XYZ file of N, CA and C in Angstrom:
507
model
N 109.152 77.673 115.158
C 108.132 77.869 114.108
C 107.096 77.638 114.614
N 105.872 78.854 114.236
C 104.460 79.121 114.746
C 103.373 78.362 114.421
N 102.662 78.014 114.995
C 101.409 76.620 114.943
C 100.690 77.486 114.145
N 100.886 78.690 113.514
C 100.094 79.081 112.236
C 100.847 78.722 111.431
N 102.168 78.826 111.327
C 103.058 78.527 110.043
C 102.892 76.775 109.785
N 102.787 75.971 110.873
C 102.624 74.569 110.536
C 101.075 74.699 109.735
N 100.415 75.368 110.088
C 98.820 74.878 109.554
C 98.606 75.089 108.492
N 99.421 76.102 108.163
C 99.206 76.975 106.678
C 99.009 75.650 105.562
N 99.951 74.419 105.294
C 99.756 73.562 104.587
C 98.117 72.972 104.400
N 98.000 72.409 105.879
C 96.420 72.076 106.167
C 95.702 73.063 105.781
N 95.722 73.850 105.824
C 94.288 74.801 105.975
C 94.384 75.290 104.166
N 95.474 75.546 103.457
C 95.299 75.105 102.183
C 95.511 74.403 101.241
N 94.881 73.005 101.768
C 94.309 71.844 101.498
C 93.303 71.686 101.410
N 92.571 72.550 102.712
C 90.995 72.082 102.846
C 90.893 73.212 102.268
N 91.345 74.705 101.651
C 90.325 75.751 100.871
C 90.467 75.187 99.479
N 91.564 74.498 99.074
C 91.735 74.067 98.040
C 90.578 72.915 97.597
N 90.232 71.879 98.388
C 89.322 71.001 97.960
C 88.194 71.828 98.384
N 87.964 72.724 98.993
C 86.418 73.510 98.937
C 86.147 74.064 97.970
N 87.452 74.412 97.587
C 87.376 75.547 95.905
C 86.856 74.428 94.821
N 87.674 72.951 95.061
C 87.312 72.015 93.794
C 85.807 71.719 93.903
N 85.388 71.648 94.793
C 84.111 71.295 94.780
C 82.750 71.980 94.763
N 83.380 73.285 94.432
C 82.449 74.742 94.762
C 82.485 74.743 92.995
N 83.810 74.562 92.127
C 83.934 74.863 90.863
C 83.136 74.625 89.932
N 81.784 74.206 90.296
C 80.773 73.694 89.420
C 79.594 74.612 89.531
N 79.669 75.641 90.466
C 78.709 76.725 90.691
C 79.283 77.954 90.404
N 78.340 78.700 90.588
C 78.289 80.105 89.396
C 77.526 80.749 90.451
N 77.686 82.049 90.181
C 77.364 83.066 91.246
C 76.707 84.691 90.332
N 75.807 84.766 91.023
C 75.031 86.021 90.009
C 75.910 87.108 90.928
N 76.629 87.771 89.653
C 77.456 88.911 89.546
C 77.275 90.366 89.421
N 77.658 91.365 89.930
C 77.204 92.678 89.387
C 78.667 93.422 89.633
N 78.655 94.708 88.375
C 80.160 95.278 88.602
C 80.049 95.762 89.900
N 79.025 96.686 90.122
C 79.470 97.197 91.746
C 78.929 96.414 92.693
N 78.886 95.293 92.943
C 79.050 94.753 94.097
C 80.186 93.393 93.900
N 80.568 92.788 95.257
C 81.740 92.170 95.579
C 80.786 91.096 96.322
N 80.691 89.988 95.432
C 80.027 88.702 95.927
C 80.985 87.761 96.433
N 80.957 87.810 98.051
C 82.005 86.576 98.994
C 81.345 85.240 98.965
N 82.257 84.338 98.796
C 81.361 82.824 99.577
C 82.511 82.674 100.257
N 82.127 82.379 101.832
C 83.289 81.928 102.719
C 83.257 80.459 102.717
N 84.547 80.199 103.624
C 84.867 78.687 103.562
C 83.620 77.568 104.451
N 83.203 78.452 105.003
C 81.839 77.561 105.599
C 80.402 77.370 104.372
N 80.535 78.288 103.434
C 79.295 78.364 102.310
C 78.391 79.494 102.153
N 78.566 80.310 103.558
C 77.961 81.722 103.759
C 78.133 82.582 102.684
N 77.140 83.564 102.869
C 77.946 84.465 101.996
C 77.796 86.368 102.327
N 78.565 86.590 101.902
C 78.823 88.104 101.780
C 78.615 89.102 100.907
N 77.886 90.382 100.402
C 77.811 91.182 99.680
C 78.123 92.640 100.029
N 78.878 93.178 99.222
C 79.755 94.093 99.660
C 79.657 95.170 98.260
N 79.077 96.419 98.588
C 78.620 97.216 97.217
C 79.832 98.011 97.261
N 80.355 98.032 96.211
C 81.971 98.443 95.598
C 81.797 99.755 94.906
N 83.066 100.696 94.799
C 82.875 101.480 93.749
C 84.546 101.014 92.908
N 84.325 100.868 91.983
C 85.629 100.100 91.469
C 86.803 101.348 90.600
N 87.669 100.821 91.256
C 88.712 102.106 90.635
C 89.654 100.832 90.009
N 89.853 101.469 88.875
C 90.632 100.882 87.388
C 91.747 101.573 86.745
N 92.017 102.532 87.020
C 93.154 103.211 85.909
C 94.061 103.453 87.212
N 95.434 103.866 86.541
C 96.375 104.091 87.769
C 95.778 105.863 88.311
N 95.332 106.545 88.023
C 94.850 108.021 88.589
C 93.778 107.584 89.755
N 92.848 106.620 89.110
C 91.908 106.535 90.237
C 92.215 105.460 91.276
N 93.610 104.602 91.055
C 94.045 103.428 92.247
C 94.822 104.514 93.180
N 95.417 105.683 92.127
C 96.553 106.200 92.817
C 95.865 107.124 94.471
N 94.538 107.407 93.842
C 93.597 108.373 94.613
C 93.183 107.810 95.948
N 92.452 106.475 95.578
C 91.681 105.465 96.130
C 90.638 106.371 97.145
N 90.688 106.238 98.453
C 90.296 106.376 99.535
C 90.531 107.770 99.976
N 91.432 108.541 99.449
C 92.104 109.625 100.233
C 91.166 110.534 100.262
N 91.218 111.074 101.664
C 90.496 112.364 101.787
C 88.780 112.111 102.024
N 88.554 110.794 102.119
C 86.993 110.459 102.346
C 87.240 110.322 104.136
N 85.437 110.936 104.546
C 85.568 110.789 105.910
C 84.878 110.179 106.702
N 84.206 109.288 105.811
C 83.821 108.212 106.363
C 83.558 107.024 104.939
N 83.205 105.712 105.225
C 82.632 104.711 104.369
C 82.144 103.871 105.100
N 80.429 103.662 104.474
C 79.380 103.067 105.067
C 79.927 101.404 105.465
N 78.887 100.996 106.391
C 79.581 99.356 106.416
C 78.905 98.758 105.124
N 79.709 97.627 104.826
C 79.107 96.494 103.864
C 79.446 97.694 102.502
N 80.403 98.738 102.583
C 80.436 99.377 101.371
C 82.091 99.610 101.175
N 82.659 99.579 100.181
C 83.873 99.699 100.076
C 84.545 100.133 98.471
N 85.972 100.082 97.919
C 86.533 100.145 96.716
C 87.234 98.944 96.400
N 86.999 99.018 95.483
C 87.678 97.561 94.573
C 88.492 97.759 93.660
N 90.403 97.811 93.994
C 91.040 98.132 92.962
C 91.389 96.678 92.041
N 91.015 97.354 90.759
C 91.438 96.317 89.811
C 92.631 96.612 88.750
N 93.741 95.367 88.881
C 94.715 95.867 87.980
C 94.383 95.175 86.509
N 95.462 95.906 85.699
C 95.412 95.237 84.367
C 95.953 93.791 84.090
N 96.764 93.519 84.876
C 97.376 92.595 85.212
C 97.748 91.894 86.583
N 97.720 90.457 87.046
C 98.088 89.870 88.193
C 99.513 91.102 88.303
N 99.892 91.839 89.630
C 101.083 92.164 90.662
C 101.201 92.326 91.703
N 102.562 92.012 92.268
C 102.978 92.553 93.112
C 102.133 93.915 93.647
N 101.705 94.176 95.101
C 100.927 95.503 95.281
C 101.287 95.687 96.798
N 101.357 96.852 97.121
C 101.468 97.566 98.188
C 100.734 98.407 98.574
N 99.968 98.886 99.799
C 99.201 100.286 100.002
C 99.630 100.992 100.858
N 99.314 102.078 100.930
C 99.869 103.106 101.930
C 98.491 103.820 102.327
N 98.706 104.309 103.810
C 97.214 105.180 104.043
C 97.643 106.859 104.005
N 98.505 107.494 103.398
C 98.835 108.880 103.083
C 97.253 109.645 102.904
N 97.457 110.608 103.601
C 95.625 111.141 103.215
C 94.428 110.357 103.395
N 94.659 109.346 103.891
C 93.749 108.272 104.278
C 92.878 108.595 105.475
N 91.918 109.128 105.767
C 91.331 109.800 107.150
C 90.934 108.559 107.799
N 90.626 107.520 107.381
C 89.761 106.256 108.141
C 90.362 105.321 108.303
N 90.663 104.293 108.960
C 91.041 103.110 108.966
C 90.411 102.038 108.107
N 91.256 100.998 107.514
C 90.855 100.185 106.573
C 91.304 98.956 106.887
N 90.470 98.181 106.232
C 90.688 96.507 105.871
C 91.013 96.688 104.869
N 91.980 95.997 104.085
C 92.453 95.640 102.681
C 92.363 94.151 102.788
N 91.803 93.943 101.650
C 91.819 92.153 100.877
C 92.362 92.172 99.673
N 93.215 91.350 99.870
C 94.048 91.203 98.957
C 93.948 90.115 97.950
N 93.641 89.848 96.773
C 92.419 89.136 96.071
C 93.811 88.633 95.258
N 93.949 87.111 94.926
C 94.445 86.617 94.083
C 93.782 86.724 92.372
N 94.172 86.449 91.097
C 93.534 86.266 89.803
C 92.278 85.167 89.872
N 92.389 84.160 90.987
C 91.082 83.392 90.740
C 90.021 83.695 91.812
N 90.295 84.805 92.506
C 89.236 85.515 93.176
C 89.513 85.101 94.604
N 90.171 84.223 95.333
C 90.367 84.148 96.569
C 91.253 85.089 97.614
N 90.786 85.493 98.716
C 91.184 86.398 99.399
C 92.506 85.152 100.220
N 93.715 86.065 99.513
C 94.760 85.728 99.919
C 95.582 86.238 101.095
N 95.338 87.380 101.498
C 95.728 88.396 102.689
C 94.858 89.050 103.239
N 94.688 89.512 104.338
C 94.105 90.434 105.203
C 94.395 91.702 106.138
N 94.856 92.605 105.619
C 95.724 93.754 106.421
C 94.273 94.586 107.376
N 94.495 94.220 108.178
C 93.244 94.787 109.292
C 93.679 96.158 110.100
N 92.703 97.082 109.909
C 92.828 98.244 110.641
C 94.052 98.940 110.382
N 94.309 99.373 108.822
C 95.564 100.159 108.403
C 95.252 101.365 109.028
N 96.282 101.714 109.556
C 95.991 103.013 110.161
C 95.970 104.455 109.510
N 95.402 105.730 109.525
C 95.382 106.255 109.240
C 96.300 107.446 108.682
N 96.686 107.751 107.736
C 98.184 108.498 107.480
C 99.412 108.180 107.716
N 99.325 106.572 108.116
C 100.486 106.104 108.061
C 101.197 105.707 106.627
N 102.450 106.235 106.292
C 103.124 106.086 104.883
C 103.729 104.749 104.970
N 103.798 103.653 105.930
C 104.633 102.237 105.950
C 103.957 101.505 104.752
N 104.316 101.053 103.835
C 103.554 100.016 102.889
C 103.229 99.214 103.565
N 101.561 98.822 102.898
C 101.066 97.530 103.576
C 101.383 96.541 102.536
N 101.639 95.434 102.541
C 101.871 94.615 101.628
C 101.005 93.701 101.375
N 100.806 92.973 100.696
C 99.889 91.775 100.273
C 99.811 90.842 100.338
N 100.495 90.679 101.694
C 101.189 88.934 101.694
C 101.739 89.013 103.203
N 101.661 87.757 104.091
C 102.365 87.713 105.381
C 104.142 88.205 105.013
N 104.662 88.771 106.087
C 106.253 88.868 106.047
C 106.392 87.257 105.916
N 107.867 87.134 105.219
C 108.407 86.156 104.896
C 107.851 85.302 103.999
N 106.599 85.586 103.419
C 105.903 84.681 102.099
C 106.349 85.235 100.930
N 106.714 84.355 99.856
C 107.248 84.814 98.429
C 106.125 86.126 97.875
N 106.714 86.549 97.139
C 106.107 87.806 96.170
C 104.872 87.690 95.946
N 103.610 87.858 96.542
C 102.847 87.189 95.589
C 102.122 88.162 94.412
N 101.347 87.671 93.486
C 100.572 88.248 92.383
C 99.323 88.336 92.661
N 98.728 89.639 93.087
C 97.222 90.159 93.064
C 96.644 91.145 91.693
N 95.356 90.682 91.562
C 94.307 91.014 90.761
C 93.735 92.184 91.380
N 93.318 92.206 92.586
C 92.524 93.213 93.404
C 92.693 93.366 94.769
N 92.026 94.401 94.877
C 92.632 94.933 96.596
C 91.343 95.521 96.798
N 90.596 94.799 97.897
C 88.934 95.747 98.078
C 89.630 96.458 99.643
N 88.956 97.376 99.718
C 89.391 98.482 100.966
C 87.911 98.297 101.374
N 87.389 98.445 102.589
C 86.585 98.481 103.405
C 87.140 99.138 104.744
N 85.402 99.590 105.491
C 86.249 100.251 106.687
C 86.555 99.087 107.888
N 87.978 99.615 108.433
C 88.898 99.029 109.495
C 87.716 98.624 110.315
N 88.086 96.936 110.489
C 86.706 95.761 111.058
C 85.774 95.207 110.689
N 86.012 96.111 109.384
C 84.647 95.069 108.653
C 85.205 93.588 108.426
N 86.304 93.740 108.084
C 86.738 92.473 108.020
C 86.287 91.423 108.461
N 86.670 91.255 109.921
C 86.260 90.311 111.544
C 85.052 90.289 111.093
N 84.128 91.641 111.246
C 82.731 91.808 111.254
C 82.167 90.658 110.437
N 82.209 90.600 109.346
C 81.992 90.065 108.197
C 82.291 88.591 107.983
N 83.038 88.301 108.557
C 83.676 87.150 108.941
C 84.587 86.819 107.152
N 85.208 87.825 106.590
C 86.007 87.710 105.409
C 87.552 87.447 105.688
N 88.149 86.691 105.360
C 89.222 86.509 106.024
C 89.993 85.580 104.832
N 90.973 85.037 104.637
C 91.710 83.927 103.885
C 90.805 83.078 103.820
N 91.094 82.686 102.381
C 89.992 81.971 102.028
C 88.789 81.862 101.459
N 88.337 83.399 101.926
C 86.777 83.942 101.466
C 87.147 83.937 99.347
N 86.437 83.661 98.739
C 86.194 83.502 97.709
C 85.177 84.800 96.712
N 86.023 85.425 96.150
C 85.194 86.641 95.382
C 84.726 85.907 94.084
N 83.273 86.662 93.933
C 82.918 86.729 92.355
C 82.483 87.976 92.115
N 82.864 88.136 90.971
C 82.910 89.716 90.451
C 83.070 89.353 88.651
N 82.741 90.090 87.858
C 82.564 89.999 86.515
C 84.032 90.349 86.029
N 84.723 91.085 86.679
C 86.120 91.411 86.161
C 87.016 90.361 86.319
N 87.154 89.281 87.046
C 87.973 88.522 87.291
C 88.127 87.513 86.114
N 89.178 87.087 85.517
C 88.986 85.717 84.502
C 88.248 84.934 85.366
N 87.235 84.612 84.241
C 86.266 83.730 84.299
C 86.796 82.343 84.284
N 87.543 82.318 83.438
C 87.793 80.750 82.805
C 88.841 80.383 84.624
N 89.554 81.137 84.879
C 90.258 80.550 86.365
C 89.614 80.726 87.491
N 88.501 81.935 87.701
C 87.559 82.154 88.737
C 87.358 80.960 89.651
N 87.864 80.970 90.827
C 87.401 79.759 91.709
C 85.762 79.460 91.783
N 84.855 80.928 91.878
C 83.661 80.840 91.659
C 83.350 81.818 90.740
N 82.968 81.244 89.410
C 82.632 81.918 88.148
C 81.540 82.598 88.544
N 81.208 83.603 87.627
C 79.887 84.563 87.120
C 79.022 83.722 86.714
N 77.667 84.131 86.771
C 76.495 83.278 85.808
C 76.802 83.477 84.702
């Protein structure tokens, strides 16, 4: 068993405690922005293009030749779903942030390889099948550069505000 596997329960407890403390906080939100709060309390703001229909989600960032820093595509599902992505016809490497219904980043797949048709799952290998409400795709390496990892919390008006870890104002 790895140290990471052993540390997960402690990390989860810490994140839940931080989320509970932040529950009284509300964040200014906009449909075209992904407002993230990191576990240390710092914030990151990503300009997003929302895709929320089956056709727009299927196309995603295919055939795009570039993606500006701090810009991305926010995939929104009608209900929490088990999701996996692939990179067919995607020309640039991407980081994928898999987000649960409360807005918590539950998994990050970093630097997905262009044109790779291997499914990129929304969870660590061996974890139970998770349900994700949103997935944010940003340029490869952006998640690490911005400090966006598991435990970061998204505030967005399309999250169910009654269960959002950090609801909108």
